[in-house]
Coordinates of C-alpha atoms in Angstrom, one line a residue:
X1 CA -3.3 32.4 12.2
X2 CA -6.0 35.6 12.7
X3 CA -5.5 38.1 10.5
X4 CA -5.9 41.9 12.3
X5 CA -9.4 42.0 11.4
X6 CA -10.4 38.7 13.7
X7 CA -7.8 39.9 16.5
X8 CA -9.6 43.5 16.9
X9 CA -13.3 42.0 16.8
X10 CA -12.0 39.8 19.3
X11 CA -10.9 42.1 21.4
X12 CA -13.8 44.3 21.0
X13 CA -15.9 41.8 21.9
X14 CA -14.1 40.5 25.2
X15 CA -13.9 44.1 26.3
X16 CA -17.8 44.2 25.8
X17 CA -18.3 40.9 27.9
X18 CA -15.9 42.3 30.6
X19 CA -17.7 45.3 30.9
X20 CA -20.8 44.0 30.8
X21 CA -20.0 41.4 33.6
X22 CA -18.6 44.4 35.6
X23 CA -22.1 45.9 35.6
X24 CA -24.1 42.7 36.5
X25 CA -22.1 41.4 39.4
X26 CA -22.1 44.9 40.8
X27 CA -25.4 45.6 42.3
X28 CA -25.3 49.5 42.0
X29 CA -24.1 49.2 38.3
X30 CA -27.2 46.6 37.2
X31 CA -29.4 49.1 39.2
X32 CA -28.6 51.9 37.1
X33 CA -28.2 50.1 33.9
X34 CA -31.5 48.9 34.3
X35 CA -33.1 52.4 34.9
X36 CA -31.0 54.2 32.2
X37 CA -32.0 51.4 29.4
X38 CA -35.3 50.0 30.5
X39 CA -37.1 53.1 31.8
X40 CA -35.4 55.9 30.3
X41 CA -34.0 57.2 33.5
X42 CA -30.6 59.3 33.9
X43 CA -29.4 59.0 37.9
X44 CA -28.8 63.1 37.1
X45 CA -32.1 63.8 37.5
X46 CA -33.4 61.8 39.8
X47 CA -34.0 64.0 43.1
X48 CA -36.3 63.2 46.4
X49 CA -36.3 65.6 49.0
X50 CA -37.1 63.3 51.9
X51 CA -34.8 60.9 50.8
X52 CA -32.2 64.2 50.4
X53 CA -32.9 64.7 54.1
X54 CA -32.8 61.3 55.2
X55 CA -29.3 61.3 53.3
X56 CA -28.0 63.9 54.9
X57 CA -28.6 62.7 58.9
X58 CA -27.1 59.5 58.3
X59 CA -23.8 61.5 56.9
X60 CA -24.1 63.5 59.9
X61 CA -24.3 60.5 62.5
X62 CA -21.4 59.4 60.5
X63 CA -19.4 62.2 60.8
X64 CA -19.9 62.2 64.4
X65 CA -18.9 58.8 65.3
X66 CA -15.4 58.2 66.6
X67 CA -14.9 54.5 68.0
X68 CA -14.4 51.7 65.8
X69 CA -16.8 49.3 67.5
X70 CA -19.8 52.8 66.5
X71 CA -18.1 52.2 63.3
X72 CA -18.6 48.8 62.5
X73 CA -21.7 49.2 63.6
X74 CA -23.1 51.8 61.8
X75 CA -20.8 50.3 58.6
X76 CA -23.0 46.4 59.7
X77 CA -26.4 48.6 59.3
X78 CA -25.3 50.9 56.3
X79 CA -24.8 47.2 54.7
X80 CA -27.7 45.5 55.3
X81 CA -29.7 48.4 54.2
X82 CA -27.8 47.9 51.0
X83 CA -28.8 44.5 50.6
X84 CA -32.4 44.7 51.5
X85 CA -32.5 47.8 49.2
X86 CA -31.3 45.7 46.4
X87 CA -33.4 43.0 47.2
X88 CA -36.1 45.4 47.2
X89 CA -35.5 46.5 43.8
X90 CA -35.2 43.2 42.0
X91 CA -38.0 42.0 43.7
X92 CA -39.7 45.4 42.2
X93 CA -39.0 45.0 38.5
X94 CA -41.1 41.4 38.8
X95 CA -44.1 43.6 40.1
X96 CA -44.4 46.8 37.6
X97 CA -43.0 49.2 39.8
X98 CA -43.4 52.8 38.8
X99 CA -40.3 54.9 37.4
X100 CA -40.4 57.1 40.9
X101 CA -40.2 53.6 43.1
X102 CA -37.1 52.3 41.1
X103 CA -35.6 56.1 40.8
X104 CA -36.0 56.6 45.0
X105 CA -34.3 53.0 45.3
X106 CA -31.5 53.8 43.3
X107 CA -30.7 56.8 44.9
X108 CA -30.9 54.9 48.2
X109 CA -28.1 52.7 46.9
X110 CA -25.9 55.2 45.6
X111 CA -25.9 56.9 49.1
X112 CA -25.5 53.8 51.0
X113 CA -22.8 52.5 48.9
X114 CA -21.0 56.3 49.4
X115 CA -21.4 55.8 53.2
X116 CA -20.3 52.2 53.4
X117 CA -17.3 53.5 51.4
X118 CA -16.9 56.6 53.8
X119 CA -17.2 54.0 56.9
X120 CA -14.9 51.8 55.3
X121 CA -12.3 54.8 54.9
X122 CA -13.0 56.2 58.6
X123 CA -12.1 52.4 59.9
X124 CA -8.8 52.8 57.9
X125 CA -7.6 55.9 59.4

């Protein structure tokens, strides 16, 4: 039998693995890991104006739409800007990409994956 001892530092260490698998399958998650541990780069203070702007007319073309076919739509393009984004980034990381080049992608996928989620919950209404 395992005494306490093993029990805990086996459950410490599958909680680890768990959470560290939660990070890698999840694009988003990896991306900021990477820039947090790799390049010393907290998401907090990581700010591009143009990106900002950009940001903020796709929410408002979002806000705007009302049919679910404009939905999908927008919710089919919100998602493969996702995916090229993230394709784009680990593509990046083989080529010495500056900190502002990985910073600008990452905020790109946190505000895509916020829309896709927004588009998601406007479909659900």
């Amino acid at each position: 039998t395992k005494s306490n001892e093993e029990k805990d530092l086996s459950a410490t260490n599958s909680s680890t693995i768990n959470k560290c698998y939660q990070i890698l399958k999840n694009p988003l998650k990896r991306s900021k890991y990477i820039l947090k541990h790799y390049f010393d780069i907290d998401e907090s203070n990581i700010i591009n104006d143009s990106l900002m702007i950009d940001m903020f007319e796709l929410r408002q073309e979002a806000d705007e739409l009302q049919g679910k076919d404009d939905i999908l739509k927008m919710l089919d393009k919100v998602s493969t800007d996702l995916n090229q984004i993230n394709t784009s980034f680990q593509k990046a990381l083989q080529d010495s990409p500056t900190k502002q080049q990985l910073s600008d992608m990452v905020i790109q996928m946190i505000f895509l994956t916020k829309a896709k989620e927004t588009l998601q919950d406007k479909l659900e209404l």
